[in-house]
Coordinates of C-alpha atoms and ligand atoms in Angstrom, one line a residue:
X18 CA 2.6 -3.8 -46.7
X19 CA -1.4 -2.6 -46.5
X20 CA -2.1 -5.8 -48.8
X21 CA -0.3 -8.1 -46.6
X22 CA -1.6 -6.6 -43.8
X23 CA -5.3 -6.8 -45.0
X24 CA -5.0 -10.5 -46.1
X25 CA -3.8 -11.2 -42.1
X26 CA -6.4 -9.6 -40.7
X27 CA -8.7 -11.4 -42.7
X28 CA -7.3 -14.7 -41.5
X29 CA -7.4 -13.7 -37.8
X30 CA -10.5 -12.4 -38.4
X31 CA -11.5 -15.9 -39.5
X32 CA -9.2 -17.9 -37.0
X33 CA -10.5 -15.6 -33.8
X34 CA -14.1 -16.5 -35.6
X35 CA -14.0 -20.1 -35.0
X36 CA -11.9 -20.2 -32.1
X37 CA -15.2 -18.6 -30.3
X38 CA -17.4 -20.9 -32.1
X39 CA -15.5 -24.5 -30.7
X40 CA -15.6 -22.2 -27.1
X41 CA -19.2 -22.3 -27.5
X42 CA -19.2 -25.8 -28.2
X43 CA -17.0 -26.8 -26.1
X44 CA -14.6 -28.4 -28.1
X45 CA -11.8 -27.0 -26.6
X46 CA -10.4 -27.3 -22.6
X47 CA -10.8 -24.5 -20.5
X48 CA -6.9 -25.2 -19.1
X49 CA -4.6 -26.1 -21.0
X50 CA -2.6 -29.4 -20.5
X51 CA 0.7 -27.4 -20.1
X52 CA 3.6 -28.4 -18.2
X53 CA 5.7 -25.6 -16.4
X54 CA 8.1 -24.6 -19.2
X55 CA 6.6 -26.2 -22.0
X56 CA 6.0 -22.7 -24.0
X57 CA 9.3 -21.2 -22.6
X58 CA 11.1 -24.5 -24.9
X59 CA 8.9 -24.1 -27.7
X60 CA 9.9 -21.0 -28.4
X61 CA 13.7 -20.1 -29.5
X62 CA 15.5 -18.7 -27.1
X63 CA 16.9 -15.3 -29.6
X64 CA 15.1 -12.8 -31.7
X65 CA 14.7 -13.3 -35.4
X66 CA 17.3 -11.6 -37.7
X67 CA 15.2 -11.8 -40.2
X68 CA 11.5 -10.2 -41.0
X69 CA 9.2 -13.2 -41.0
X70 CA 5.2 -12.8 -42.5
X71 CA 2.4 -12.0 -40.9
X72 CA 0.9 -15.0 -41.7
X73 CA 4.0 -17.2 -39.7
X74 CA 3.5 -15.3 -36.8
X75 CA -0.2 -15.5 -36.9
X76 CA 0.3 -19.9 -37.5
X77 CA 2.3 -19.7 -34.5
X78 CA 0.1 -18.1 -32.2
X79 CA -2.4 -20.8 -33.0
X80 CA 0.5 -23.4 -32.9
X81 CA 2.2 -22.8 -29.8
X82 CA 0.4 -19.6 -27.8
X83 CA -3.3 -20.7 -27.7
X84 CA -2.5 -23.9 -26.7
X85 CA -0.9 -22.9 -23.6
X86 CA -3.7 -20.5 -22.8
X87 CA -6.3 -20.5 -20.3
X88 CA -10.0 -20.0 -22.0
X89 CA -11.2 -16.7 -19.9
X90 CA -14.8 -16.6 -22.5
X91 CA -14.8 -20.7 -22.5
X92 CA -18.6 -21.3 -21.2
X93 CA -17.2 -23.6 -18.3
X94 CA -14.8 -21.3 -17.0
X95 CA -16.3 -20.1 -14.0
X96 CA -13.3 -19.3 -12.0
X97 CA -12.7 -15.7 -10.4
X98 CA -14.6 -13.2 -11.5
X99 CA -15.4 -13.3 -14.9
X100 CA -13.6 -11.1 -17.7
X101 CA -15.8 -11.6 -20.7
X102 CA -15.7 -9.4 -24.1
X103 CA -17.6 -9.0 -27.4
X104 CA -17.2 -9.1 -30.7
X105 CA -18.1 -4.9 -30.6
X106 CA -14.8 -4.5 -27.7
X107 CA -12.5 -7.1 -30.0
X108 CA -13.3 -4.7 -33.0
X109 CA -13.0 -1.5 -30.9
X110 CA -9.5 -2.5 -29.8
X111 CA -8.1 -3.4 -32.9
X112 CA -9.6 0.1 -34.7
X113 CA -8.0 1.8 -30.9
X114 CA -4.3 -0.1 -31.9
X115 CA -4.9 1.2 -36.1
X116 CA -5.2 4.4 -34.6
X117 CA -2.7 4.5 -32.3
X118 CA -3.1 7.4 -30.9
X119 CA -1.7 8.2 -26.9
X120 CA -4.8 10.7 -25.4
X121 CA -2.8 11.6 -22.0
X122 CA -4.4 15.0 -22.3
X123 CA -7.3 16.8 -24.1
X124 CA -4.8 18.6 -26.4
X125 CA -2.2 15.0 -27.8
X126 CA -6.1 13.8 -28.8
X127 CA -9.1 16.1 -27.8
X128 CA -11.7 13.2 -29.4
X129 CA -10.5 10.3 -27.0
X130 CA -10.7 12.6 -24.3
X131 CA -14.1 14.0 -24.9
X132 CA -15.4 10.5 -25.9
X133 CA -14.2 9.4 -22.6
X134 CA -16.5 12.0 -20.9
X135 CA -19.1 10.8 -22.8
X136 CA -19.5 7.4 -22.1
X137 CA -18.4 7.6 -18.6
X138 CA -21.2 9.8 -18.0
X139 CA -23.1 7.2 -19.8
X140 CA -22.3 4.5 -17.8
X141 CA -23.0 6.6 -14.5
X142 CA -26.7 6.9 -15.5
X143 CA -27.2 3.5 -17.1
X144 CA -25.3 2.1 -13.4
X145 CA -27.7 4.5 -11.2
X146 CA -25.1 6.9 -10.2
X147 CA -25.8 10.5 -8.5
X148 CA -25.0 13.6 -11.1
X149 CA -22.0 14.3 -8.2
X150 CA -19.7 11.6 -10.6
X151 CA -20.7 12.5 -14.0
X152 CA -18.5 15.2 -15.9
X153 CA -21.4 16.9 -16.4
X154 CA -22.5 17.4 -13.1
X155 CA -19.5 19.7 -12.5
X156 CA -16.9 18.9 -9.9
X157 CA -17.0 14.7 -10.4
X158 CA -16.5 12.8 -13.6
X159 CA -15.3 9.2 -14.7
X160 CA -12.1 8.3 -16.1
X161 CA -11.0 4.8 -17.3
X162 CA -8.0 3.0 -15.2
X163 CA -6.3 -0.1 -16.0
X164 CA -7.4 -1.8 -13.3
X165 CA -9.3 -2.0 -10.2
X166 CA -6.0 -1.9 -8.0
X167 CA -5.4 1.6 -10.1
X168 CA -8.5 3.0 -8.4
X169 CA -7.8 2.2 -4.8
X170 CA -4.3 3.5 -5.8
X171 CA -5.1 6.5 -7.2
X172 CA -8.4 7.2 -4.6
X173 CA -5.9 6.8 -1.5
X174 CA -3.3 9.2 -3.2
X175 CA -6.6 11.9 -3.7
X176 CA -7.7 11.2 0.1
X177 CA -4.1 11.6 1.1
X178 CA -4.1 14.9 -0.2
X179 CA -7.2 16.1 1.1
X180 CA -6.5 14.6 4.7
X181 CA -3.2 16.7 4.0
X182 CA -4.3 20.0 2.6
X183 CA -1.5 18.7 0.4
X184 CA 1.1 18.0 2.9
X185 CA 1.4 14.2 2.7
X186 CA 4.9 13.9 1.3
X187 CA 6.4 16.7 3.5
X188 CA 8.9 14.6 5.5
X189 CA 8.1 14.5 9.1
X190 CA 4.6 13.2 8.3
X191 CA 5.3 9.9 7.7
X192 CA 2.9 6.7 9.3
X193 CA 0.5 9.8 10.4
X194 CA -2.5 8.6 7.8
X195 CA -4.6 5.5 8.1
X196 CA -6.8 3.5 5.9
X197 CA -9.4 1.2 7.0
X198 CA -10.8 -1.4 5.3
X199 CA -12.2 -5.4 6.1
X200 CA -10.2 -8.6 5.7
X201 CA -12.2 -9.3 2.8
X202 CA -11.3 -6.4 1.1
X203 CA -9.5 -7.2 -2.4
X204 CA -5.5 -7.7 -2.3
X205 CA -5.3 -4.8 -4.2
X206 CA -6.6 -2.5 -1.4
X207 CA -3.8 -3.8 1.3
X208 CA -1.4 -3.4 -1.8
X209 CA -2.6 0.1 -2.7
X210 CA -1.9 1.0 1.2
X211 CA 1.4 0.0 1.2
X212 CA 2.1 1.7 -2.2
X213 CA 1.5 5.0 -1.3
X214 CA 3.4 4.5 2.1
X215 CA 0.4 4.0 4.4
X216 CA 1.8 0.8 5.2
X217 CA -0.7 -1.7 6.1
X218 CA -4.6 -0.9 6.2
X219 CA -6.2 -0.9 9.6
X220 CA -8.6 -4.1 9.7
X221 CA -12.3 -3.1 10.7
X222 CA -14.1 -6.2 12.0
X223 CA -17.2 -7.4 9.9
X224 CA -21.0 -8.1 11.3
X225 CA -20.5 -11.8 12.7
X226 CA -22.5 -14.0 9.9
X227 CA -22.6 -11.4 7.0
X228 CA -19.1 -10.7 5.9
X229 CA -20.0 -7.0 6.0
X230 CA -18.1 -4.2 7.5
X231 CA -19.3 -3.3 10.9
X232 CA -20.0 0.5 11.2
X233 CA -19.7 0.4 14.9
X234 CA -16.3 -1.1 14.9
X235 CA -15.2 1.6 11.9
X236 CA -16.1 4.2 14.2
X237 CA -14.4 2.9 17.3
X238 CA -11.3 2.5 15.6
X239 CA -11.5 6.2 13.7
X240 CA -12.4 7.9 17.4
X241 CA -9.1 5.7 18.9
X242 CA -6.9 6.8 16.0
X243 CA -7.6 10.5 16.4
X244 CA -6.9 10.4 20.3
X245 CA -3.4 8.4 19.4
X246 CA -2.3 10.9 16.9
X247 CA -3.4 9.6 13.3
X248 CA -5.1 11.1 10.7
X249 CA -7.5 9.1 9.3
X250 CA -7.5 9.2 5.4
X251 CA -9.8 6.8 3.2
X252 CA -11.8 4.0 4.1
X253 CA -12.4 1.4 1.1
X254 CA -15.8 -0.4 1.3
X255 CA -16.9 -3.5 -0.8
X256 CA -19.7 -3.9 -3.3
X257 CA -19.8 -7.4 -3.8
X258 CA -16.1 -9.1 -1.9
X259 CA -14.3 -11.5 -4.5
X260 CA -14.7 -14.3 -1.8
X261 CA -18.4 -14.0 -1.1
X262 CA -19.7 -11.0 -2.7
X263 CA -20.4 -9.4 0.7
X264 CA -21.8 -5.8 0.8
X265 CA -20.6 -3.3 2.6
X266 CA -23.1 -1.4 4.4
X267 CA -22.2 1.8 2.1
X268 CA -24.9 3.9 3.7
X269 CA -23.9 3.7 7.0
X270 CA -20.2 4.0 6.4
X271 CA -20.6 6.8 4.2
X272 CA -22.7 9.1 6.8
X273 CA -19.7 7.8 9.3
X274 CA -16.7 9.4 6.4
X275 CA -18.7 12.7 5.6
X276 CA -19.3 13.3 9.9
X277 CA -15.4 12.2 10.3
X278 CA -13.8 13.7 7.1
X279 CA -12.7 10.8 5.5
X280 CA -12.4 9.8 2.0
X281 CA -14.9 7.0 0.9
X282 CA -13.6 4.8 -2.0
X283 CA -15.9 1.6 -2.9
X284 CA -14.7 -1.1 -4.8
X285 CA -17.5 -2.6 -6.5
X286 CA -15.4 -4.2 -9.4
X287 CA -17.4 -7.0 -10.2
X288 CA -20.7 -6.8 -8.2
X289 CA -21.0 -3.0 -9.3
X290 CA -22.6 -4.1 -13.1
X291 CA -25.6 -5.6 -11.6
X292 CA -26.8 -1.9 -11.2
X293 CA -27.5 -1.5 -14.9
X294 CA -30.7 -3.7 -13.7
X295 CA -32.9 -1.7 -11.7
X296 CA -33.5 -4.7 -9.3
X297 CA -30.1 -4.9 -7.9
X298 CA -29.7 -0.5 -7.8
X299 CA -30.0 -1.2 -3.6
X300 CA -26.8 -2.8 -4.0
X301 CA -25.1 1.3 -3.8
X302 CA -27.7 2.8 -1.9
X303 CA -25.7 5.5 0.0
X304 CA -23.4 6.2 -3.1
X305 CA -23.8 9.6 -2.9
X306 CA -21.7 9.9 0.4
X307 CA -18.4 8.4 -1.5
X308 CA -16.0 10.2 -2.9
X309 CA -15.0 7.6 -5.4
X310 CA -16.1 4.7 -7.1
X311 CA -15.0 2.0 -9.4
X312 CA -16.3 -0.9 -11.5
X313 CA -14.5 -3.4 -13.8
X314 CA -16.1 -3.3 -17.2
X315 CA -13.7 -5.8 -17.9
X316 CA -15.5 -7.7 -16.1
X317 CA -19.1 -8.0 -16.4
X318 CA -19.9 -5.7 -19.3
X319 CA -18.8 -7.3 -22.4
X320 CA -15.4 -5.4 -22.2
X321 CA -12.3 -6.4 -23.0
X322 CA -9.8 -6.1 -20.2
X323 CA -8.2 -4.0 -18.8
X324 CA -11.2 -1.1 -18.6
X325 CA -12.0 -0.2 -14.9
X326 CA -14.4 2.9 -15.0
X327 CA -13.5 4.9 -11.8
X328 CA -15.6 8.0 -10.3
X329 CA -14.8 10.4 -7.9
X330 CA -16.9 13.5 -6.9
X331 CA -14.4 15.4 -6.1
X332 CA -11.8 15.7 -9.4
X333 CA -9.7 18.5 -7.6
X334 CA -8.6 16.3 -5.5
X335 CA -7.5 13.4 -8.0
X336 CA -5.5 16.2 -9.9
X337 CA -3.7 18.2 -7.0
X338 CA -2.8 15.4 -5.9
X339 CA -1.5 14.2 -9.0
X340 CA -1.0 16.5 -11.4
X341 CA 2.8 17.6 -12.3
X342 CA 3.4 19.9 -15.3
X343 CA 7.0 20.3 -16.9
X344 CA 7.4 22.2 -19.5
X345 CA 7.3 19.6 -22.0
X346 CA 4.2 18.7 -21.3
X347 CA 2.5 22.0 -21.1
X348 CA 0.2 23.5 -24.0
X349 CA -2.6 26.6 -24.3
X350 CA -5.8 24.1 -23.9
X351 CA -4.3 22.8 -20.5
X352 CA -3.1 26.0 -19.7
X353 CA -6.8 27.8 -20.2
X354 CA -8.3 25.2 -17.8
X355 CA -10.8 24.5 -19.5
X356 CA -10.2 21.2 -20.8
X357 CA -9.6 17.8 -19.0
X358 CA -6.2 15.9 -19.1
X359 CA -6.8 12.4 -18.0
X360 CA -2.9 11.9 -17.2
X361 CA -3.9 13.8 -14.1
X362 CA -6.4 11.2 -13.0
X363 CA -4.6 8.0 -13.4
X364 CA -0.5 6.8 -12.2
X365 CA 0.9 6.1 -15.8
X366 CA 1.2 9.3 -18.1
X367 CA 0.4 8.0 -21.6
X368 CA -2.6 6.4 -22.0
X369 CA -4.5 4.0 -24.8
X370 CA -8.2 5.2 -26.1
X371 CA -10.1 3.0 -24.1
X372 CA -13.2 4.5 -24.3
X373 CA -13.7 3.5 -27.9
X374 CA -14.2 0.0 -26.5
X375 CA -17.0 1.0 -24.2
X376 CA -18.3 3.4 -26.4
X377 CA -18.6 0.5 -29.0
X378 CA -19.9 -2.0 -26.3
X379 CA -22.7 0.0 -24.5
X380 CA -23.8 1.0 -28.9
X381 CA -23.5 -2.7 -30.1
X382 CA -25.5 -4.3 -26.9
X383 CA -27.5 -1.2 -25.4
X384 CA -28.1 -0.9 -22.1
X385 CA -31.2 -3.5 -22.0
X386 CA -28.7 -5.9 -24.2
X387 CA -26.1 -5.3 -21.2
X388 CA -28.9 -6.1 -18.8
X389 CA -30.2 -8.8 -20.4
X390 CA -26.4 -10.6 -20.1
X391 CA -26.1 -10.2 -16.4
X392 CA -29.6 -11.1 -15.5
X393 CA -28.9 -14.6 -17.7
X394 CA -25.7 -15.4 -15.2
X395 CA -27.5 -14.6 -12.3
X396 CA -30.4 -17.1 -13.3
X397 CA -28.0 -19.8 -14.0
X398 CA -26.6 -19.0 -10.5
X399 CA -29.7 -19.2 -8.9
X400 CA -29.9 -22.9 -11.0
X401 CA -26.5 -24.1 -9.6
X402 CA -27.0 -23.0 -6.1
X403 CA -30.3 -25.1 -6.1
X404 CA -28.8 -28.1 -7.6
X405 CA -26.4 -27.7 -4.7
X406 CA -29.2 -27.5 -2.2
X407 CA -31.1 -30.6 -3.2
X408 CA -27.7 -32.6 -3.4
X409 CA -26.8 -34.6 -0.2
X410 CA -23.3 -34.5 0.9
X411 CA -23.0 -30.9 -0.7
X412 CA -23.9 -27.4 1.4
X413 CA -24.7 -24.2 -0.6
X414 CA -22.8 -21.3 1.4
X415 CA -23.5 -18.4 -0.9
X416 CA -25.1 -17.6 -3.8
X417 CA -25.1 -14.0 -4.3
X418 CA -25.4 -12.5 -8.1
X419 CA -23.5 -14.7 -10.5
X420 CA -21.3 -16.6 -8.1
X421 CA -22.2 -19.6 -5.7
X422 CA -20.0 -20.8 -3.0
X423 CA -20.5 -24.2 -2.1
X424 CA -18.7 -27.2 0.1
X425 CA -19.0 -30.9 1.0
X426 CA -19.7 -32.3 4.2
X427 CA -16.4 -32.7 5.7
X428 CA -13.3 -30.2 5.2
X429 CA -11.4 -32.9 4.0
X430 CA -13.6 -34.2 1.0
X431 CA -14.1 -30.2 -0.2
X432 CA -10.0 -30.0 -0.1
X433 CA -10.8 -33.0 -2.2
X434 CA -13.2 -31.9 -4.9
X435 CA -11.0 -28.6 -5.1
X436 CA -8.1 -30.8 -6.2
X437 CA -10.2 -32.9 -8.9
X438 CA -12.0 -29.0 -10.3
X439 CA -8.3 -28.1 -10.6
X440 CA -7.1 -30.9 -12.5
X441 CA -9.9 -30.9 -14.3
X442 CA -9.1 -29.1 -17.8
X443 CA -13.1 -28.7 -18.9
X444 CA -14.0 -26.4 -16.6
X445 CA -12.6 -24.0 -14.0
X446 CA -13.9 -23.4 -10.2
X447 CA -11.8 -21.6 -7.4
X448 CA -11.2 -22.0 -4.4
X449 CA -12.0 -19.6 -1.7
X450 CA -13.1 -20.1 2.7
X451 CA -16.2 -19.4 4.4
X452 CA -15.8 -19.0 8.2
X453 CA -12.6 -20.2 8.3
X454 CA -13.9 -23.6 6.0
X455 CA -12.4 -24.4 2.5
X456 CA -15.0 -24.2 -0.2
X457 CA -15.4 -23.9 -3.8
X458 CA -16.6 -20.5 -6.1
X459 CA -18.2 -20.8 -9.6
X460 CA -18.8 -17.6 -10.7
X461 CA -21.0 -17.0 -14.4
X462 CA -20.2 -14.2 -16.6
X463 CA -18.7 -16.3 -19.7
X464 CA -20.5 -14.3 -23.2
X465 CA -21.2 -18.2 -24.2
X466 CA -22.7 -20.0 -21.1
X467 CA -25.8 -21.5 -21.7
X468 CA -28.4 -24.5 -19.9
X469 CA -26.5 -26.9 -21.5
X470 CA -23.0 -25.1 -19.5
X471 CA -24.6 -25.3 -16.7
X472 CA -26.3 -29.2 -16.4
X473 CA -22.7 -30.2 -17.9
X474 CA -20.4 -28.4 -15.5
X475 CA -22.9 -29.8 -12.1
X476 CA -22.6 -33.5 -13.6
X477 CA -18.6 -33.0 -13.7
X478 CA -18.7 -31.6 -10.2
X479 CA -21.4 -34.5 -9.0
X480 CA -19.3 -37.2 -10.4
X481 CA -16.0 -35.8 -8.9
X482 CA -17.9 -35.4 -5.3
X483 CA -19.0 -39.7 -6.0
X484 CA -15.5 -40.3 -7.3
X485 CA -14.8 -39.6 -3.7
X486 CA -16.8 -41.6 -2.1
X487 CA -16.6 -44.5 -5.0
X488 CA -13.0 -44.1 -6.9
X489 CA -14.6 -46.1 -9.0
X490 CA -17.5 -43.6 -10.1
X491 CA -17.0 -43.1 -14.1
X492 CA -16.3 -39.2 -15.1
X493 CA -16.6 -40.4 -19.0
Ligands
LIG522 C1 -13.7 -6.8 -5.5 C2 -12.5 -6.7 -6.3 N1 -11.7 -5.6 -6.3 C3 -10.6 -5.5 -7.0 C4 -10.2 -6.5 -7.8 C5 -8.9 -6.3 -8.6 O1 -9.2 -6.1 -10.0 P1 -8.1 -5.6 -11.0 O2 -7.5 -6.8 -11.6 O3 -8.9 -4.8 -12.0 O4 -7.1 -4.8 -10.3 C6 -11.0 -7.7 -8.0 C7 -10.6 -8.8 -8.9 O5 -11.2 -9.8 -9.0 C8 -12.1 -7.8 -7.2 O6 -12.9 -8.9 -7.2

C-alpha cells in the first residue's frame, strides 16, 4: 500500500507540476469547451465493485475531470475575485489530509489549535489589525472559517446574542432584530440574514456616486427602528464590494454601532489583503470600532480555498452564542477554561487543520513576498485601466486595487462584448453594473499573470470590441 501510494504521489506530483507550467504558458483554455452533461456521460453511472489503482484513478482525472474544469490560477482568468494558491498551500494540504486529524477543540488536537492562534495573530499584525483581534490581546482572536458567508453567519449569530443578553431564540421574539447592510453588500450577507431568521437585511442607501454606505441614512434608519419596536443587531460594512470594490466608510459607521450598541461585522474578503502593504492600511481605518472582521486568504494570499480568517473582539460572544456541550463532547482541558475550542467559533463541529496552510504560506513567501504579489496585480490593474482610457469607444468605470470595471459606449455593444468574453475559452471577465449600466470586471490575482497576460488578454478584448463594429475584424 505505502509503495503504491508513494509512486502516485510522485506522478501527481509531476502531472500537477506541468499542469501549472502550460497555465503559465498558456497552453491550456481558461473554460473548458464542455457541453452541459458531457462529464455526467463520461463517467459510469455505478460505483466500481472492484478496487482499481491509484494510478487509473489518477489517468482519469487528467482524462475526463480537468478537462471539464475551469482554470481558477490560469494567468487570463480574471473573472470574480481571484482564488489563487501556491505550491507552499498545495503541499500544506496534502501533509493537513496525511495527517488527518479533526482539531474541533484544543484537547481532539491541541497543536492545530494552538498553530491556529498563532498564525492568526500573525496575520492580524502583518494586515494592520488592533491587538483587540489577536488571541493575545485577550478577549479577541482569529479563527479560520470556510468561507466568507461563514463569517457574516456566525458574526450575526454573536450580535444576536449580545443584542439579546442571550434571549434571541426564546419564542415570542421573533422579527424583533435587524441587520443593516447596502445593496452592494455580498449575497452572502442577505443570505446570512435569512439564515439565522432575521429575514431580510434592512437596505441603507449609499453616498450618490461612491457606492459607499451612507452614515446619515444608517442612522436614520437605526433611530426609526428603535421608535417602531426593533432591536437593532449587526450592521455589515464592505471593504472593497465584489462589484466595484466600494468602501465602506468604516470609521464613521463604527462610531455610529459603538454610540447605538450594535454589532459591526466588515466584510473585507478580497479587498482586505491589500493591508499587508502599508500603502493601502487606510483602507480599515476605524477597525477598531468592529466587533468582527473577515478576509479570504483564499483569495488574495496564495491560499488555497476555502481559508477565510475571521476576527472578532469580542470571543464571549462568538461562544455563548454558540457553544453547546453534551456530554460526549466534554473533557478536563475544556472543562478548566483555559484552552480554546474552535468548534465554538465556527457552524460545523469538526473541523480540518487549516492553519497548516497559512502557516506554510505566510513561511514559504513572507510577508514582503505576500506583498510583493498583490502590489504586482494592482500595477497590472493600473495598466489595463489605462489601456481602457486611451481606447475610443471604451469607458473605464473603476479601477480600484486589482479589479477594473470598464464598458463601451452604448449598453448594447457592452451586452455585446460580455457575450464574446464569455464565449471566449482563453480568458475569463465577468459581468457586473455600474449605475444601473451593464459593464465588464477583470480582476488580477492569478499566481502566474505577467506583462505578456496582460497586453494578450486587452488585444482579445480590443478585437472583440472591433468585431463589433467590423464582424469581419480577425481574432486569430
Ligand atoms: C466582498 C465579498 N464578500 C463575501 C464573499 C463570499 O465569499 P465566500 O465564497 O468565501 O463565502 C465574496 C466573494 O467573492 C466577496 O467578494
Amino acid at each position: 500500500m505505502g509503495d503504491e501510494f508513494e509512486a502516485a504521489i510522485g506522478t501527481a506530483t509531476r502531472q500537477l507540476v506541468a499542469h501549472w507550467r502550460a497555465l503559465a504558458a498558456r497552453e491550456v483554455p481558461v473554460t473548458p469547451p464542455c457541453e452541459p452533461g458531457s462529464v455526467l456521460t463520461a463517467l459510469p453511472s455505478a460505483p466500481p465493485e472492484q478496487a482499481e489503482s491509484l494510478e487509473e484513478l489518477l489517468a482519469d482525472t487528467w482524462k475526463v475531470i480537468v478537462p471539464g474544469l475551469t482554470h481558477w490560477q490560469h494567468p487570463a482568468f480574471l473573472g470574480y475575485f481571484p482564488t489563487n494558491n501556491s505550491p507552499a498551500s498545495v503541499l500544506a494540504e496534502y501533509v493537513t489530509a496525511g495527517l488527518g486529524v479533526q482539531g474541533m477543540m484544543w484537547s481532539t488536537s491541541p497543536a492545530a489549535t494552538e498553530l491556529e492562534q498563532v498564525v492568526t495573530d500573525w496575520l492580524a499584525q502583518a494586515l494592520g489589525l488592533p491587538e483587540v483581534f489577536h488571541h493575545s490581546g485577550g478577549r479577541g482572536g482569529g479563527v479560520i472559517q470556510d468561507s466568507a458567508s461563514s463569517a457574516v453567519l456566525v458574526a450575526t449569530a454573536a450580535a444576536l446574542q449580545r443584542a439579546s443578553q442571550g434571549r434571541w431564540r426564546t419564542a415570542g421574539t421573533e422579527g424583533r432584530y435587524r441587520m443593516y447592510c447596502t445593496e452592494r453588500a455580498h449575497s452572502c450577507v442577505p443570505k446570512g440574514s435569512r439564515l439565522s431568521g432575521l429575514g431580510e437585511p434592512q437596505l441603507i442607501a449609499t453616498v450618490p456616486g461612491t457606492g459607499r454606505m451612507d452614515p446619515d441614512a444608517l442612522s436614520a434608519r437605526i433611530d426609526a427602528d428603535r421608535a417602531a419596536g426593533f432591536v437593532p443587531a449587526i450592521v455589515v460594512a464592505t471593504v472593497g464590494t465584489t462589484d466595484i470594490c466600494a468602501v465602506d466608510p468604516v470609521p464613521d459607521i463604527g462610531q455610529l454601532c459603538r454610540r447605538e450598541n450594535v454589532w459591526l461585522h466588515v466584510d473585507a474578503a478580497y479587498a482586505g489583503s491589500a493591508t499587508l502593504c502599508p500603502e493601502y492600511r487606510h483602507l480599515i481605518d476605524g477597525i477598531d470600532l468592529a466587533d468582527s472582521y473577515a478576509v479570504n486568504a483564499h483569495k488574495w494570499m496564495r491560499t488555497g480555498t476555502p481559508c477565510d480568517v475571521m476576527w472578532t473582539s469580542d470571543r464571549a460572544a462568538l461562544t455563548d452564542a454558540m457553544s453547546i456541550s453534551p456530554s460526549y463532547l466534554r473533557n478536563p482541558a475544556t472543562d478548566s477554561g483555559h484552552v480554546v475550542d474552535f468548534r465554538d467559533w465556527q457552524v460545523p463541529l469538526g473541523r480540518p487543520m487549516r492553519a497548516l496552510k497559512l502557516w506554510y504560506v505566510m513561511r514559504a513567501h513572507g510577508v514582503q513576498g505576500l506583498r510583493d504579489a498583490i502590489r504586482h496585480d494592482i500595477r497590472l490593474a493600473a495598466e489595463l485601466a489605462s489601456l481602457i482610457t486611451a481606447e475610443p469607444g471604451f469607458h473605464l468605470e473603476v479601477h480600484e486595487l486589482g479589479l477594473v470595471v470598464f464598458r463601451r459606449d452604448t449598453d448594447d455593444d457592452t451586452r455585446d462584448l460580455l457575450s464574446r468574453l464569455q464565449t471566449d475559452p482563453t480568458l475569463l471577465c465577468t459581468p457586473t453594473s455600474v449605475n444601473g449600466r451593464p459593464a465588464v470586471r477583470a480582476a488580477f490575482g492569478s499566481p502566474y499573470v505577467d506583462a505578456d497576460t496582460l497586453h494578450y488578454v486587452w488585444k482579445r478584448i480590443r478585437t472583440h470590441g472591433q468585431c463589433l463594429e467590423n464582424p469581419a475584424a480577425s481574432l486569430s
